[in-house]
mmCIF file of N, CA, C and O in Angstrom:
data_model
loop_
_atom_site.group_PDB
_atom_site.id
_atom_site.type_symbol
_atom_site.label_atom_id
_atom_site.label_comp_id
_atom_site.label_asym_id
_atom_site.label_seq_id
_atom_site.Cartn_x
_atom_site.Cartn_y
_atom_site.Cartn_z
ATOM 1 N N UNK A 1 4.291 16.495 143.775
ATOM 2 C CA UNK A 1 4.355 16.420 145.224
ATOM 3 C C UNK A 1 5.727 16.875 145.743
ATOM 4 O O UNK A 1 5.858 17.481 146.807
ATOM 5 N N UNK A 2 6.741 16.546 144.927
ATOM 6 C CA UNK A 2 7.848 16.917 145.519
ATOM 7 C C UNK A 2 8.331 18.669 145.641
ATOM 8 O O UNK A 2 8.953 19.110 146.607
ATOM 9 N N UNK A 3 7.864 19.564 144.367
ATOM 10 C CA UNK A 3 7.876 20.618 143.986
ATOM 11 C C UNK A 3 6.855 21.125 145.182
ATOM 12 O O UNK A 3 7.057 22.315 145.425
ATOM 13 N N UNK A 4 5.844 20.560 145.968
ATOM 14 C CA UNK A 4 5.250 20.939 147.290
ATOM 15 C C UNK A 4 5.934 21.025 148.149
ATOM 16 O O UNK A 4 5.932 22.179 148.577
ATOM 17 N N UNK A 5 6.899 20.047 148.951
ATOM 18 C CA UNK A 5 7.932 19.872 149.366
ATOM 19 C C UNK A 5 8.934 20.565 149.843
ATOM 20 O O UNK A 5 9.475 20.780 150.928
ATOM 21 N N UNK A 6 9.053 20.907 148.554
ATOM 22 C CA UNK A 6 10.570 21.604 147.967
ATOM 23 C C UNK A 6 10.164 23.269 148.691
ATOM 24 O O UNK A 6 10.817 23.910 149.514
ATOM 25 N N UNK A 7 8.995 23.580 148.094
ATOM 26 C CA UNK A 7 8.424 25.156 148.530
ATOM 27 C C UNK A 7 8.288 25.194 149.722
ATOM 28 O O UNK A 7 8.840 26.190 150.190
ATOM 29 N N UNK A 8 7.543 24.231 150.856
ATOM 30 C CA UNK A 8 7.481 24.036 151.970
ATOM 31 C C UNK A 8 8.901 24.326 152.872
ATOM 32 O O UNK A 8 9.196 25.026 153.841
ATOM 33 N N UNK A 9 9.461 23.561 152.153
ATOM 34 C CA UNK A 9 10.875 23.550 153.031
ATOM 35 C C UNK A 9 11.391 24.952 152.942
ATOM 36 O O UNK A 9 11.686 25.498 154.004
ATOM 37 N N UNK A 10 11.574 25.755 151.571
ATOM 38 C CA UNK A 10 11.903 26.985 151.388
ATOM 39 C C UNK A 10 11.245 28.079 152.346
ATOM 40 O O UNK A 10 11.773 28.942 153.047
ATOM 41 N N UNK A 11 10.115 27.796 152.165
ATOM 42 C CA UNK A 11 8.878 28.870 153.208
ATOM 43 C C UNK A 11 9.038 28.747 154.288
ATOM 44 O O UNK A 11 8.780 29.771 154.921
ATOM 45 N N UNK A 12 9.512 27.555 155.119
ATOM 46 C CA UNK A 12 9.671 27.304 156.486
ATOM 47 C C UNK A 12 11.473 27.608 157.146
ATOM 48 O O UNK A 12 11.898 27.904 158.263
ATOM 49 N N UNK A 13 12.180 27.341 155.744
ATOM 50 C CA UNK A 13 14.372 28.391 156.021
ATOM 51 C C UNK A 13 13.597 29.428 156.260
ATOM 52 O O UNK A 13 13.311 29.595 157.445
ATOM 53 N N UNK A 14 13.003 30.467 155.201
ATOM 54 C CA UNK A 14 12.914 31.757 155.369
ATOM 55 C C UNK A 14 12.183 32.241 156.295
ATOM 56 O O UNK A 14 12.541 33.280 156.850
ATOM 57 N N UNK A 15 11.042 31.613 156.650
ATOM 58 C CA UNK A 15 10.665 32.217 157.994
ATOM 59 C C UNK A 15 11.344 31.985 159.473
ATOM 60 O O UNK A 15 11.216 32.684 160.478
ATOM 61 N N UNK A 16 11.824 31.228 159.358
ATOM 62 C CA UNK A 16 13.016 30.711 160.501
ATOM 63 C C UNK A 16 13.942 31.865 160.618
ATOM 64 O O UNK A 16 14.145 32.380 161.718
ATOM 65 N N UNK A 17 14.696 32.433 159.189
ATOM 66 C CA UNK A 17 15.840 33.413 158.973
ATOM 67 C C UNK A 17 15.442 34.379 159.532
ATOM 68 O O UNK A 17 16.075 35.021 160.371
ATOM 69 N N UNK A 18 14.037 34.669 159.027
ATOM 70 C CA UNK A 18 13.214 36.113 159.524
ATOM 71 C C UNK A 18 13.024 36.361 160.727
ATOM 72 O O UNK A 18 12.768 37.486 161.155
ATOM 73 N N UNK A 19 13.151 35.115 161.561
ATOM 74 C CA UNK A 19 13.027 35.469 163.004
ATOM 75 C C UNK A 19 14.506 35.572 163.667
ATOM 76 O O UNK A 19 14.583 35.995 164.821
ATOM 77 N N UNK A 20 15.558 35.237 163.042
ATOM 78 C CA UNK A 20 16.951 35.332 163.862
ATOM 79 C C UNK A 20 17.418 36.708 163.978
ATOM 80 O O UNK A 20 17.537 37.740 163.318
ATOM 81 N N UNK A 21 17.647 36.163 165.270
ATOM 82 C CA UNK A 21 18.309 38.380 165.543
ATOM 83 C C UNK A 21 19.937 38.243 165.123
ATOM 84 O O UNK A 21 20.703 37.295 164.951
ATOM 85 N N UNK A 22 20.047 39.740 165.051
ATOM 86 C CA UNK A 22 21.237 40.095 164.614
ATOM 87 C C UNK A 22 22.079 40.298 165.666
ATOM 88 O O UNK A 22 21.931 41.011 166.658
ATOM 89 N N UNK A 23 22.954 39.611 165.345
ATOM 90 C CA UNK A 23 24.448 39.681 166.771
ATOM 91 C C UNK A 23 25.357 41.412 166.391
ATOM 92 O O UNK A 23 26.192 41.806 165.577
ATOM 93 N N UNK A 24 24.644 41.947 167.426
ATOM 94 C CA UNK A 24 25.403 43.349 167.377
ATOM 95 C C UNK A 24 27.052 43.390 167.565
ATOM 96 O O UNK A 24 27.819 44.344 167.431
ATOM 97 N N UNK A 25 27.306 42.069 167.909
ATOM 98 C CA UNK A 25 29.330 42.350 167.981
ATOM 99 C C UNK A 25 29.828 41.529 166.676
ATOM 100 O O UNK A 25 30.987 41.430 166.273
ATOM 101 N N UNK A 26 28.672 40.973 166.127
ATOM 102 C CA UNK A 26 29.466 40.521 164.937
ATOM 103 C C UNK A 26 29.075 41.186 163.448
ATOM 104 O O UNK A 26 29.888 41.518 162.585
ATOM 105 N N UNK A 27 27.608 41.292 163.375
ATOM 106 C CA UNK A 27 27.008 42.067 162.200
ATOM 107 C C UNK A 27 27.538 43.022 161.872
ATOM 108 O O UNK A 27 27.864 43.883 162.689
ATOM 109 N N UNK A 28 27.892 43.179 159.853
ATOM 110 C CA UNK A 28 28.333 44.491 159.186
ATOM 111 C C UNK A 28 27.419 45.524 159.598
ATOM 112 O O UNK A 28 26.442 45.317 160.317
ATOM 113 N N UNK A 29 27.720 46.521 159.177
ATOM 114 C CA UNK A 29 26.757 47.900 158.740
ATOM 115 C C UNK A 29 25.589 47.669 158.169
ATOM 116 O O UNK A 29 24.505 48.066 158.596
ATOM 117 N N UNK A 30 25.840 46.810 156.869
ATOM 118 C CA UNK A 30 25.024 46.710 155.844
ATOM 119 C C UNK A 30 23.683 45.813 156.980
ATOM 120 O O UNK A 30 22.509 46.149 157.136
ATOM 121 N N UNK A 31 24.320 44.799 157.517
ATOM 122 C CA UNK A 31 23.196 43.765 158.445
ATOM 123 C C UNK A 31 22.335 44.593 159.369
ATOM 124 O O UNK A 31 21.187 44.357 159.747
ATOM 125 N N UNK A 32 23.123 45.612 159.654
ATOM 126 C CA UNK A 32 22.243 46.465 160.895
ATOM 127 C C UNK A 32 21.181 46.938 160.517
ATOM 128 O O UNK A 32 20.063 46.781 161.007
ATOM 129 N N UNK A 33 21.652 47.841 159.180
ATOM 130 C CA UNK A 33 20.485 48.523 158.486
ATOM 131 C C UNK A 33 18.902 47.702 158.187
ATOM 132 O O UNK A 33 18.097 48.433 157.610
ATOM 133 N N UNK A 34 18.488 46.543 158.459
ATOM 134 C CA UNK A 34 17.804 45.599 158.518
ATOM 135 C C UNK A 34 16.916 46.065 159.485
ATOM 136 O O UNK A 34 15.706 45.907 159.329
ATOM 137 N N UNK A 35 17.492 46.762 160.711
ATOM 138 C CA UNK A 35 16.665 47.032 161.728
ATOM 139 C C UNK A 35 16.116 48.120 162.099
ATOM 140 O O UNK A 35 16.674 49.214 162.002
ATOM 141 N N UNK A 36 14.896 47.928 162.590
ATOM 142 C CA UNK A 36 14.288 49.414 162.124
ATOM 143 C C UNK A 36 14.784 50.686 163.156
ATOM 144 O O UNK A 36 15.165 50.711 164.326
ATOM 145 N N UNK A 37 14.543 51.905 161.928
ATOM 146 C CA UNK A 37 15.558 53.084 163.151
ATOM 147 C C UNK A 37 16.887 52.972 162.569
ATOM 148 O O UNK A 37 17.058 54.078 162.058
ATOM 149 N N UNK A 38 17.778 52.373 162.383
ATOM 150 C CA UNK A 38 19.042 52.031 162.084
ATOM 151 C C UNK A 38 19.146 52.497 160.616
ATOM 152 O O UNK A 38 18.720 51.706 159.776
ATOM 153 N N UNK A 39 19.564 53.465 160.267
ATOM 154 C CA UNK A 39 20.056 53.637 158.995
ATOM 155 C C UNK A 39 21.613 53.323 158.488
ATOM 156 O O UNK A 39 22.341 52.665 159.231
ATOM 157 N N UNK A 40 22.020 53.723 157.428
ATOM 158 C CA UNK A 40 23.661 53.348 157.156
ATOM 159 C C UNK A 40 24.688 54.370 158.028
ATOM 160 O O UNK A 40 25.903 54.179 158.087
ATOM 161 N N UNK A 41 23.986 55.491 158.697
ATOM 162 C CA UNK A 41 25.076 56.350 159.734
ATOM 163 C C UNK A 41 24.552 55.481 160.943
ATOM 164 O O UNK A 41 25.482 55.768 161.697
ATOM 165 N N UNK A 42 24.082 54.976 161.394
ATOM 166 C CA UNK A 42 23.671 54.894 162.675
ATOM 167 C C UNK A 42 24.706 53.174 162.795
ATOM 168 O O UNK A 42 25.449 52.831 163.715
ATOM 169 N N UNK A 43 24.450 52.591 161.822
ATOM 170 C CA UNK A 43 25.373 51.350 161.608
ATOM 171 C C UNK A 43 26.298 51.648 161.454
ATOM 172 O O UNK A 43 26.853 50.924 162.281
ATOM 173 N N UNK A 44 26.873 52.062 161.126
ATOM 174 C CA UNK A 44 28.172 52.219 160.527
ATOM 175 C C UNK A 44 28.552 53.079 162.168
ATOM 176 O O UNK A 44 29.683 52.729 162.507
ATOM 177 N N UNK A 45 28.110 53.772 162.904
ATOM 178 C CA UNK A 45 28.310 54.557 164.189
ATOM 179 C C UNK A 45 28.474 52.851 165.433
ATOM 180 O O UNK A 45 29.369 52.571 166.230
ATOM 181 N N UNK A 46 27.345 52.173 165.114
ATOM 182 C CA UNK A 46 27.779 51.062 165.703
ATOM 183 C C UNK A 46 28.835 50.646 165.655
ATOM 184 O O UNK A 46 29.483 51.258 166.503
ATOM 185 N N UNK A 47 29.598 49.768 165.034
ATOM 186 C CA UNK A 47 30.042 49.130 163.866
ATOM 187 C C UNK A 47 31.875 49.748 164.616
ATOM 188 O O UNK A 47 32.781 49.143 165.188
ATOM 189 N N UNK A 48 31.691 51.084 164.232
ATOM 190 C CA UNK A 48 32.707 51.951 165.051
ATOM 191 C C UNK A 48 32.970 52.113 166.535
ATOM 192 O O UNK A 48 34.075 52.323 167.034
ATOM 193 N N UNK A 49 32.235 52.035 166.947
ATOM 194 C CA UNK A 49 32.027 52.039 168.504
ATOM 195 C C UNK A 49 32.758 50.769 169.168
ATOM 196 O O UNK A 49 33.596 50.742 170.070
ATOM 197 N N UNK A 50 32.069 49.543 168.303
ATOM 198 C CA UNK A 50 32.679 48.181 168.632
ATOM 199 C C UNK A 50 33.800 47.507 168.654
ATOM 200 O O UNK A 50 34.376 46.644 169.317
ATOM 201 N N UNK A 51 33.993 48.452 167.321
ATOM 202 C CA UNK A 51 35.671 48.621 167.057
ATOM 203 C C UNK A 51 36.855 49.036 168.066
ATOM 204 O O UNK A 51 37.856 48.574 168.613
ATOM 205 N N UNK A 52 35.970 50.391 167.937
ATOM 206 C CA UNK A 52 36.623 51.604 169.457
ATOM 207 C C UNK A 52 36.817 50.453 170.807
ATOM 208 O O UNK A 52 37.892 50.277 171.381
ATOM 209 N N UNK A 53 35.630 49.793 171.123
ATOM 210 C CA UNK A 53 35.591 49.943 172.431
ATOM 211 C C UNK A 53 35.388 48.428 173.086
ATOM 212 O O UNK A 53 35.177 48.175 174.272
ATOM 213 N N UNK A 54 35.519 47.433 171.910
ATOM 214 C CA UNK A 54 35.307 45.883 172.144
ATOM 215 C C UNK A 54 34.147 45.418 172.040
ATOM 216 O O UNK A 54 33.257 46.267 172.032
ATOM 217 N N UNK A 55 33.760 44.078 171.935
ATOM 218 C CA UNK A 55 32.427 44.028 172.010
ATOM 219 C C UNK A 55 31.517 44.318 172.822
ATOM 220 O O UNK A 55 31.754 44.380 174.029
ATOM 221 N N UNK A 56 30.158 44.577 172.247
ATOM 222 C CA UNK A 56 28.720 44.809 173.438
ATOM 223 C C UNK A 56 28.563 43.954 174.305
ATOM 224 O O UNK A 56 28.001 42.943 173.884
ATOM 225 N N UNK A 57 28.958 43.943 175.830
ATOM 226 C CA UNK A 57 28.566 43.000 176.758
ATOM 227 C C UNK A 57 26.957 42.881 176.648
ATOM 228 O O UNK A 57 26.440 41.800 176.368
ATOM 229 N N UNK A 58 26.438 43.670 176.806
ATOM 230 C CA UNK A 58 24.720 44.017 176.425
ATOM 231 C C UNK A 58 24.291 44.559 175.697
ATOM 232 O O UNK A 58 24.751 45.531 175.098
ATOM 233 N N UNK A 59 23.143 43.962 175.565
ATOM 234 C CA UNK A 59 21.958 44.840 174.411
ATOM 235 C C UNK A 59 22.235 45.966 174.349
ATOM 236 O O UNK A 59 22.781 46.519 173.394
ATOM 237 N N UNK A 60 21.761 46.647 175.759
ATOM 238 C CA UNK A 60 21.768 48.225 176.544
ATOM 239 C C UNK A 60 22.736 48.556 176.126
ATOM 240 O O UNK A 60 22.627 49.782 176.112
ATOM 241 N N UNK A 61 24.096 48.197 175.580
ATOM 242 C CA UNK A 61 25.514 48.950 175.137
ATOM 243 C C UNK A 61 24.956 49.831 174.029
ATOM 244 O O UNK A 61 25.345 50.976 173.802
ATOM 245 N N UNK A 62 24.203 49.317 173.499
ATOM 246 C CA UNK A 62 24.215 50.168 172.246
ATOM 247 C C UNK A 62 23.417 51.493 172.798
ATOM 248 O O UNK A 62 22.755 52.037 171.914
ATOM 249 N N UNK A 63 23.359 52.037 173.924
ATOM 250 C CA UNK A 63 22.809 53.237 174.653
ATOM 251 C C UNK A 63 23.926 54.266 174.434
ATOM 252 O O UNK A 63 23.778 55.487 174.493
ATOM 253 N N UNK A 64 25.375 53.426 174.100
ATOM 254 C CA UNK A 64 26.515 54.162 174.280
ATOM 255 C C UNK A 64 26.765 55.061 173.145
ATOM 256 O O UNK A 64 27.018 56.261 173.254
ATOM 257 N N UNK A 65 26.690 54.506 172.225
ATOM 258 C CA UNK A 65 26.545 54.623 170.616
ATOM 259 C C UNK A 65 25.663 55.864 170.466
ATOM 260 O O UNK A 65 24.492 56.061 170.792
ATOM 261 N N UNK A 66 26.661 56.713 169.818
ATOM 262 C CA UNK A 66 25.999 58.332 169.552
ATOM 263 C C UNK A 66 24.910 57.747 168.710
ATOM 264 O O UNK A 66 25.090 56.720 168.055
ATOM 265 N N UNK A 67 23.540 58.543 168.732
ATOM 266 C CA UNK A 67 22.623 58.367 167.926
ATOM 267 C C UNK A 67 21.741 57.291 168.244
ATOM 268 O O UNK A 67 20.613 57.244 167.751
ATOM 269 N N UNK A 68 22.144 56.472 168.985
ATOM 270 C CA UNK A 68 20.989 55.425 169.915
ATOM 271 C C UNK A 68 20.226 55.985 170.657
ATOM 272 O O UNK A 68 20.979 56.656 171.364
ATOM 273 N N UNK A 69 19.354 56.141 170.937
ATOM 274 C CA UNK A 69 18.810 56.452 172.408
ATOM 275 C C UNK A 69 17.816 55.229 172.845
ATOM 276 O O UNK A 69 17.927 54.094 172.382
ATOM 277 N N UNK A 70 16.793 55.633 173.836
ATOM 278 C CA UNK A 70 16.183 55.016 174.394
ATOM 279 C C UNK A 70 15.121 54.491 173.413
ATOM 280 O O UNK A 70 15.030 53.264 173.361
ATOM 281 N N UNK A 71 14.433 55.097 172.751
ATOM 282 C CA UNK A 71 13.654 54.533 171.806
ATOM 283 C C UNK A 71 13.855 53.914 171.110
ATOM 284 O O UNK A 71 13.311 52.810 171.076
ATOM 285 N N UNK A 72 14.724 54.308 170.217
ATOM 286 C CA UNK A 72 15.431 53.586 169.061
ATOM 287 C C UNK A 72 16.018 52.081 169.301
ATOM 288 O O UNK A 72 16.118 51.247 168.401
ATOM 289 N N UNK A 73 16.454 51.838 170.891
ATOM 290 C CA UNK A 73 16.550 50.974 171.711
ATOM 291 C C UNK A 73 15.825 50.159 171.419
ATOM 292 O O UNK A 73 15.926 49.239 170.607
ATOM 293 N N UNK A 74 14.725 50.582 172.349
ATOM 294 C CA UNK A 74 13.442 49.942 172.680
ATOM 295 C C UNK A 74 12.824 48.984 171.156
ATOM 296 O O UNK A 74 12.267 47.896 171.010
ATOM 297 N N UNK A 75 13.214 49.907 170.371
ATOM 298 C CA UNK A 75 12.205 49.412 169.053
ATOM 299 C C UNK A 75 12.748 48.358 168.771
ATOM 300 O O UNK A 75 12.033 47.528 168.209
ATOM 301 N N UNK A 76 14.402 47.942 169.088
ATOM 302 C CA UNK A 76 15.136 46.771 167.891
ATOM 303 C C UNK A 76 15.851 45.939 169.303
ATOM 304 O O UNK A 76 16.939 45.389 169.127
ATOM 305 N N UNK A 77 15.238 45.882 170.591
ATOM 306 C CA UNK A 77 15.732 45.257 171.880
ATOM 307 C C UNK A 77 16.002 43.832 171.397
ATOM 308 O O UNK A 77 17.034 43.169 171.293
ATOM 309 N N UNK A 78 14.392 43.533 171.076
ATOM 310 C CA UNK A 78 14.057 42.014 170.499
ATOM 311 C C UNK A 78 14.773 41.200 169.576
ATOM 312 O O UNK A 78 15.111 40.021 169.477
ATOM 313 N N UNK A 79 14.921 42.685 168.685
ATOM 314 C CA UNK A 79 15.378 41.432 167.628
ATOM 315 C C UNK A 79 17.426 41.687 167.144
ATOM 316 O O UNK A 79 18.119 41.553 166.135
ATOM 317 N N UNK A 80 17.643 42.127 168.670
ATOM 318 C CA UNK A 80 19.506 41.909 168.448
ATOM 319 C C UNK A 80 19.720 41.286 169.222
ATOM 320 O O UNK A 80 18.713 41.079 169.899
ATOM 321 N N UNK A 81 20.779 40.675 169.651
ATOM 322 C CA UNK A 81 21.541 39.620 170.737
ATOM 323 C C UNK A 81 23.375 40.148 170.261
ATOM 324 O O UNK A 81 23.981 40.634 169.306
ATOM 325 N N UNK A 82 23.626 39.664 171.626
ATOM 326 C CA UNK A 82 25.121 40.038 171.555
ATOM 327 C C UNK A 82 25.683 38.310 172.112
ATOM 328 O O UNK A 82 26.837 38.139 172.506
ATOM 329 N N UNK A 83 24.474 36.957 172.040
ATOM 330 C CA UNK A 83 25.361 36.065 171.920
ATOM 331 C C UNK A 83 26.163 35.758 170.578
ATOM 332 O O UNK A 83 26.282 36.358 169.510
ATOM 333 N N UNK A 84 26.793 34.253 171.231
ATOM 334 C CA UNK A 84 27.523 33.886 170.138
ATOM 335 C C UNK A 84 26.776 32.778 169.177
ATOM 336 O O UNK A 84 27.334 32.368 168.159
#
């Protein structure tokens, strides 16, 4: 019963994890790549930008970011946040 438990609890962290978005002013390169559209240039182009230019007041910042556009946007809106 406890080894039920034990899996339960595991199955229910990881689906919890699976739903947390990624904080675009704090996430590496490597974290971005997680999201779809986002490869290791397109992160790493983030990543730089943030650097450059301070953190993302908004989602929409990342419009700024060579290689973002509107779609690519659209696809990963949901699952980034620029809280803390």
């Amino acid at each position: 019963m406890k080894k039920l438990y034990l899996v339960l609890f595991f199955l229910l962290f990881f689906a919890t994890a699976a739903f947390a978005k990624i904080n675009i002013n704090t996430a590496t390169a490597q974290e971005l790549t997680a999201l779809p559209g986002i490869g290791q240039a397109k992160a790493e182009a983030i990543v730089k930008h943030r650097e450059a230019n301070g953190p993302f007041k908004t989602v929409d910042g990342l419009n700024d970011v060579k290689g973002i556009g509107n779609k690519i946007l659209e696809n990963i809106k949901n699952e980034v946040t620029v809280d803390k």
